[in-house]
Amino acid sequence: MTQISEGVYFIKGQDEFIPDSHTYVVGKPTSKDLALVDPGLMGKAGYKIQAILDMGIELTAIKRIIMTHTHLDHIGCLAEVRKEIPWAELWVHAIEAAPLEEGDERIVYGMEMFKNMCQMQYNLKPGAFTFQVDRKLEEGENLDLGGTSWEVIYIPGHSPGSVGLYDRSEKILIPGDVVYADYAIGRFDLHGANGSELKNSLLQLGELEVNTLLPGHNRIVQNLPPGYITDTARQWAPHLA
Ligand SMILES: [Zn+2]
Ligand SMILES: [Zn+2]
């Protein structure tokens, strides 16, 4: 686990033939009121929980799990993580909370072919990703997470209920899979995805002052160049009509 700032910690995903999302721990450890953002792929709870313990953080300090979105590579080990921290609430944007509660797994798997492959590979039963959501996030909400302050930014396009978490004072953005380092963006061909919504979301993120970009995969970036997200949106715009 790497400390990004006082109150933001990074646990790198361990990709297999399916990627494993990065996990972030948010909040000042002394507050004992922390959030875990995006657990990751199936089978990945063990080393991530260990990384948290190795930091000297007690698991009782983790009070909630926030999903940037509910794709398999982010939610795959949610059940494993919840076995370790059953008291933790689950916070998801309202648009992805509803299917999650109903056991509609089309967003989780993204496409039928991928669902069949993963269910076989990981021995996943239909309905494995049915969860009650404790808090349904909405655009513009402010979240106080263990002495750090985050705005919920609704950024659909990669998935219908994607959210970013933005710390305006520290200029830190956790954008899920909407935008990555190196001018890459999230795919927009999965169930509920939409290219023109993704373009608008990128332009919206471009308005924010961001120094530290903490995406769901690949490199994290500190000292992000000014205008980086807007430049990324412009480069991709012709493909996102
Ligand atoms: Zn995704
Ligand atoms: Zn992902």
CSV table of C-alpha atoms and ligand atoms in Angstrom, one decimal:
chain,number,residue,atom,x,y,z
A,1,MET,CA,0.0,0.0,0.0
A,2,THR,CA,1.3,3.4,-1.0
A,3,GLN,CA,0.4,6.7,0.8
A,4,ILE,CA,-0.7,9.3,-1.7
A,5,SER,CA,-1.6,12.0,0.8
A,6,GLU,CA,-2.6,12.2,4.4
A,7,GLY,CA,-5.9,10.2,4.1
A,8,VAL,CA,-5.5,8.6,0.6
A,9,TYR,CA,-3.8,5.2,0.2
A,10,PHE,CA,-3.3,3.1,-2.9
A,11,ILE,CA,-3.3,-0.7,-3.3
A,12,LYS,CA,-2.3,-1.7,-6.7
A,13,GLY,CA,-4.5,-4.2,-8.6
A,14,GLN,CA,-3.0,-7.6,-9.5
A,15,ASP,CA,-4.2,-8.3,-13.0
A,16,GLU,CA,-4.8,-11.8,-14.3
A,17,PHE,CA,-6.2,-12.6,-17.7
A,18,ILE,CA,-9.0,-10.3,-16.4
A,19,PRO,CA,-7.8,-7.0,-14.8
A,20,ASP,CA,-8.1,-6.4,-11.1
A,21,SER,CA,-9.0,-2.8,-10.2
A,22,HIS,CA,-6.8,-0.7,-8.0
A,23,THR,CA,-8.2,-0.2,-4.5
A,24,TYR,CA,-8.0,3.0,-2.5
A,25,VAL,CA,-8.4,3.5,1.2
A,26,VAL,CA,-9.7,7.0,2.0
A,27,GLY,CA,-9.7,8.8,5.3
A,28,LYS,CA,-7.2,9.7,8.0
A,29,PRO,CA,-6.4,6.5,9.9
A,30,THR,CA,-6.7,8.2,13.3
A,31,SER,CA,-10.3,9.0,12.5
A,32,LYS,CA,-11.2,5.3,12.4
A,33,ASP,CA,-13.9,6.3,9.9
A,34,LEU,CA,-12.4,5.0,6.6
A,35,ALA,CA,-13.8,4.1,3.2
A,36,LEU,CA,-12.5,1.4,0.9
A,37,VAL,CA,-13.0,2.3,-2.8
A,38,ASP,CA,-13.5,-0.6,-5.3
A,39,PRO,CA,-12.5,-4.0,-3.8
A,40,GLY,CA,-11.5,-5.6,-7.1
A,41,LEU,CA,-11.6,-8.9,-8.9
A,42,MET,CA,-12.6,-12.3,-7.5
A,43,GLY,CA,-9.9,-13.8,-5.3
A,44,LYS,CA,-8.2,-10.4,-4.6
A,45,ALA,CA,-9.5,-9.6,-1.2
A,46,GLY,CA,-6.8,-11.5,0.7
A,47,TYR,CA,-3.7,-9.4,-0.3
A,48,LYS,CA,-5.7,-6.2,-0.2
A,49,ILE,CA,-6.9,-6.8,3.3
A,50,GLN,CA,-3.3,-7.8,4.3
A,51,ALA,CA,-2.0,-4.5,2.8
A,52,ILE,CA,-4.4,-2.6,5.0
A,53,LEU,CA,-3.4,-4.5,8.1
A,54,ASP,CA,0.3,-4.1,7.2
A,55,MET,CA,-0.3,-0.3,7.3
A,56,GLY,CA,-1.4,-0.7,11.0
A,57,ILE,CA,-5.0,0.1,10.1
A,58,GLU,CA,-7.5,-2.0,12.1
A,59,LEU,CA,-10.3,-3.4,10.0
A,60,THR,CA,-12.9,-2.0,12.4
A,61,ALA,CA,-11.8,1.4,11.1
A,62,ILE,CA,-13.3,0.7,7.7
A,63,LYS,CA,-16.9,1.8,7.8
A,64,ARG,CA,-18.0,1.7,4.2
A,65,ILE,CA,-17.2,0.4,0.7
A,66,ILE,CA,-17.7,2.8,-2.1
A,67,MET,CA,-18.0,1.6,-5.7
A,68,THR,CA,-17.0,3.9,-8.6
A,69,HIS,CA,-19.1,1.5,-10.6
A,70,THR,CA,-20.1,-2.2,-10.5
A,71,HIS,CA,-18.1,-3.9,-13.2
A,72,LEU,CA,-16.8,-7.4,-12.4
A,73,ASP,CA,-13.1,-6.3,-12.0
A,74,HIS,CA,-14.2,-3.8,-9.3
A,75,ILE,CA,-17.0,-5.7,-7.5
A,76,GLY,CA,-15.7,-9.3,-8.0
A,77,CYS,CA,-14.3,-9.6,-4.5
A,78,LEU,CA,-16.9,-7.5,-2.7
A,79,ALA,CA,-18.4,-10.6,-1.0
A,80,GLU,CA,-14.9,-11.8,0.1
A,81,VAL,CA,-14.1,-8.3,1.5
A,82,ARG,CA,-17.4,-8.2,3.3
A,83,LYS,CA,-16.7,-11.5,5.0
A,84,GLU,CA,-13.8,-9.7,6.7
A,85,ILE,CA,-15.6,-6.4,7.4
A,86,PRO,CA,-19.3,-7.4,7.5
A,87,TRP,CA,-20.3,-4.1,9.2
A,88,ALA,CA,-19.1,-2.0,6.3
A,89,GLU,CA,-21.9,-0.2,4.4
A,90,LEU,CA,-22.1,-0.4,0.6
A,91,TRP,CA,-22.4,2.9,-1.3
A,92,VAL,CA,-23.1,2.9,-5.0
A,93,HIS,CA,-24.6,5.4,-7.4
A,94,ALA,CA,-28.4,5.1,-7.5
A,95,ILE,CA,-28.4,4.0,-11.2
A,96,GLU,CA,-26.3,1.0,-10.5
A,97,ALA,CA,-27.7,0.3,-7.0
A,98,ALA,CA,-31.1,-0.7,-8.4
A,99,PRO,CA,-29.9,-3.5,-10.7
A,100,LEU,CA,-27.5,-4.7,-8.0
A,101,GLU,CA,-30.3,-5.0,-5.5
A,102,GLU,CA,-32.5,-6.9,-8.1
A,103,GLY,CA,-29.7,-9.3,-9.1
A,104,ASP,CA,-29.7,-7.9,-12.6
A,105,GLU,CA,-26.0,-8.6,-13.5
A,106,ARG,CA,-25.9,-7.2,-17.0
A,107,ILE,CA,-23.8,-4.2,-15.9
A,108,VAL,CA,-21.5,-6.4,-13.7
A,109,TYR,CA,-20.6,-8.6,-16.6
A,110,GLY,CA,-21.0,-6.1,-19.4
A,111,MET,CA,-21.6,-8.6,-22.1
A,112,GLU,CA,-23.2,-12.0,-22.4
A,113,MET,CA,-20.1,-13.8,-23.8
A,114,PHE,CA,-18.0,-12.5,-21.0
A,115,LYS,CA,-20.6,-13.5,-18.4
A,116,ASN,CA,-20.6,-17.1,-19.7
A,117,MET,CA,-16.8,-17.2,-19.7
A,118,CYS,CA,-16.4,-15.8,-16.2
A,119,GLN,CA,-19.1,-17.9,-14.6
A,120,MET,CA,-17.3,-21.0,-15.9
A,121,GLN,CA,-13.8,-19.8,-15.1
A,122,TYR,CA,-14.6,-18.6,-11.5
A,123,ASN,CA,-17.5,-21.0,-10.8
A,124,LEU,CA,-19.9,-18.0,-10.3
A,125,LYS,CA,-23.6,-18.8,-9.8
A,126,PRO,CA,-26.2,-16.6,-11.5
A,127,GLY,CA,-27.2,-13.9,-8.9
A,128,ALA,CA,-23.8,-14.0,-7.2
A,129,PHE,CA,-23.7,-10.2,-7.5
A,130,THR,CA,-26.9,-9.3,-5.7
A,131,PHE,CA,-26.3,-6.8,-2.9
A,132,GLN,CA,-28.3,-4.5,-0.7
A,133,VAL,CA,-27.0,-0.9,-1.1
A,134,ASP,CA,-26.9,1.1,2.1
A,135,ARG,CA,-26.4,4.5,0.5
A,136,LYS,CA,-27.4,5.6,-3.1
A,137,LEU,CA,-25.0,8.2,-4.2
A,138,GLU,CA,-26.1,11.2,-6.3
A,139,GLU,CA,-24.3,13.9,-8.3
A,140,GLY,CA,-23.0,16.8,-6.2
A,141,GLU,CA,-23.2,15.1,-2.8
A,142,ASN,CA,-20.4,15.9,-0.3
A,143,LEU,CA,-18.9,12.9,1.5
A,144,ASP,CA,-16.9,13.4,4.7
A,145,LEU,CA,-14.7,10.4,4.8
A,146,GLY,CA,-12.5,10.2,7.9
A,147,GLY,CA,-11.6,13.9,8.0
A,148,THR,CA,-11.3,14.2,4.2
A,149,SER,CA,-13.9,15.8,2.0
A,150,TRP,CA,-15.0,14.4,-1.4
A,151,GLU,CA,-17.6,15.5,-4.0
A,152,VAL,CA,-19.5,12.9,-5.8
A,153,ILE,CA,-19.3,13.5,-9.6
A,154,TYR,CA,-21.7,11.6,-11.7
A,155,ILE,CA,-19.8,10.6,-14.9
A,156,PRO,CA,-21.8,8.0,-16.9
A,157,GLY,CA,-20.6,6.6,-20.3
A,158,HIS,CA,-18.2,3.8,-19.3
A,159,SER,CA,-21.1,2.5,-17.2
A,160,PRO,CA,-24.5,4.0,-16.6
A,161,GLY,CA,-23.8,4.8,-12.9
A,162,SER,CA,-20.1,5.6,-12.8
A,163,VAL,CA,-19.1,8.2,-10.2
A,164,GLY,CA,-15.8,10.0,-9.6
A,165,LEU,CA,-14.7,11.1,-6.1
A,166,TYR,CA,-13.0,14.5,-6.1
A,167,ASP,CA,-11.1,16.2,-3.2
A,168,ARG,CA,-11.2,19.8,-4.2
A,169,SER,CA,-8.8,21.1,-1.6
A,170,GLU,CA,-6.1,18.4,-2.3
A,171,LYS,CA,-7.0,18.3,-6.1
A,172,ILE,CA,-7.2,14.5,-6.1
A,173,LEU,CA,-9.6,12.7,-8.5
A,174,ILE,CA,-10.6,9.1,-8.3
A,175,PRO,CA,-12.4,8.7,-11.6
A,176,GLY,CA,-13.0,4.9,-11.7
A,177,ASP,CA,-12.6,3.7,-15.3
A,178,VAL,CA,-13.6,6.9,-17.0
A,179,VAL,CA,-10.1,8.3,-17.6
A,180,TYR,CA,-6.7,6.8,-17.2
A,181,ALA,CA,-3.1,7.9,-17.5
A,182,ASP,CA,-1.5,8.3,-20.9
A,183,TYR,CA,-4.6,9.7,-22.6
A,184,ALA,CA,-6.5,6.5,-22.3
A,185,ILE,CA,-10.2,6.3,-21.4
A,186,GLY,CA,-12.6,3.6,-20.4
A,187,ARG,CA,-14.3,1.3,-22.9
A,188,PHE,CA,-17.7,2.3,-24.0
A,189,ASP,CA,-19.1,-0.9,-25.7
A,190,LEU,CA,-20.4,-2.7,-22.6
A,191,HIS,CA,-24.0,-2.9,-21.4
A,192,GLY,CA,-25.3,0.5,-20.4
A,193,ALA,CA,-22.3,2.3,-21.8
A,194,ASN,CA,-22.6,5.3,-24.1
A,195,GLY,CA,-19.9,7.1,-26.0
A,196,SER,CA,-21.5,10.6,-26.1
A,197,GLU,CA,-22.2,10.4,-22.4
A,198,LEU,CA,-18.6,9.5,-21.9
A,199,LYS,CA,-17.5,12.5,-23.9
A,200,ASN,CA,-19.6,14.8,-21.7
A,201,SER,CA,-18.3,13.2,-18.6
A,202,LEU,CA,-14.7,13.7,-19.7
A,203,LEU,CA,-15.4,17.3,-20.5
A,204,GLN,CA,-17.1,17.7,-17.1
A,205,LEU,CA,-14.0,16.2,-15.4
A,206,GLY,CA,-11.9,18.6,-17.5
A,207,GLU,CA,-13.3,21.5,-15.6
A,208,LEU,CA,-11.8,20.3,-12.3
A,209,GLU,CA,-8.3,21.2,-11.1
A,210,VAL,CA,-6.6,17.9,-10.8
A,211,ASN,CA,-3.0,17.3,-9.6
A,212,THR,CA,-3.4,13.6,-8.7
A,213,LEU,CA,-5.2,11.2,-10.9
A,214,LEU,CA,-6.1,7.8,-9.2
A,215,PRO,CA,-7.8,5.7,-11.9
A,216,GLY,CA,-9.1,2.2,-11.6
A,217,HIS,CA,-6.2,0.7,-13.6
A,218,ASN,CA,-2.8,1.3,-14.9
A,219,ARG,CA,-0.5,4.1,-13.7
A,220,ILE,CA,-1.5,6.6,-11.2
A,221,VAL,CA,-0.3,10.1,-11.9
A,222,GLN,CA,0.9,12.8,-9.5
A,223,ASN,CA,1.6,16.2,-10.9
A,224,LEU,CA,-0.9,15.8,-13.7
A,225,PRO,CA,-0.3,18.4,-16.5
A,226,PRO,CA,-2.9,21.2,-16.5
A,227,GLY,CA,-5.6,20.5,-19.1
A,228,TYR,CA,-4.8,16.8,-19.3
A,229,ILE,CA,-8.4,15.6,-19.0
A,230,THR,CA,-9.7,18.2,-21.5
A,231,ASP,CA,-6.9,17.2,-23.9
A,232,THR,CA,-7.9,13.6,-23.5
A,233,ALA,CA,-11.6,14.4,-24.2
A,234,ARG,CA,-10.6,16.3,-27.3
A,235,GLN,CA,-8.5,13.5,-28.7
A,236,TRP,CA,-11.3,11.0,-28.2
A,237,ALA,CA,-14.2,13.2,-29.1
A,238,PRO,CA,-14.3,12.0,-32.8
A,239,HIS,CA,-14.8,8.4,-31.6
A,240,LEU,CA,-17.4,9.4,-29.0
A,241,ALA,CA,-20.1,11.0,-31.1
B,1,ZN,ZN,-15.2,-0.6,-15.6
B,2,ZN,ZN,-12.1,-1.6,-14.3
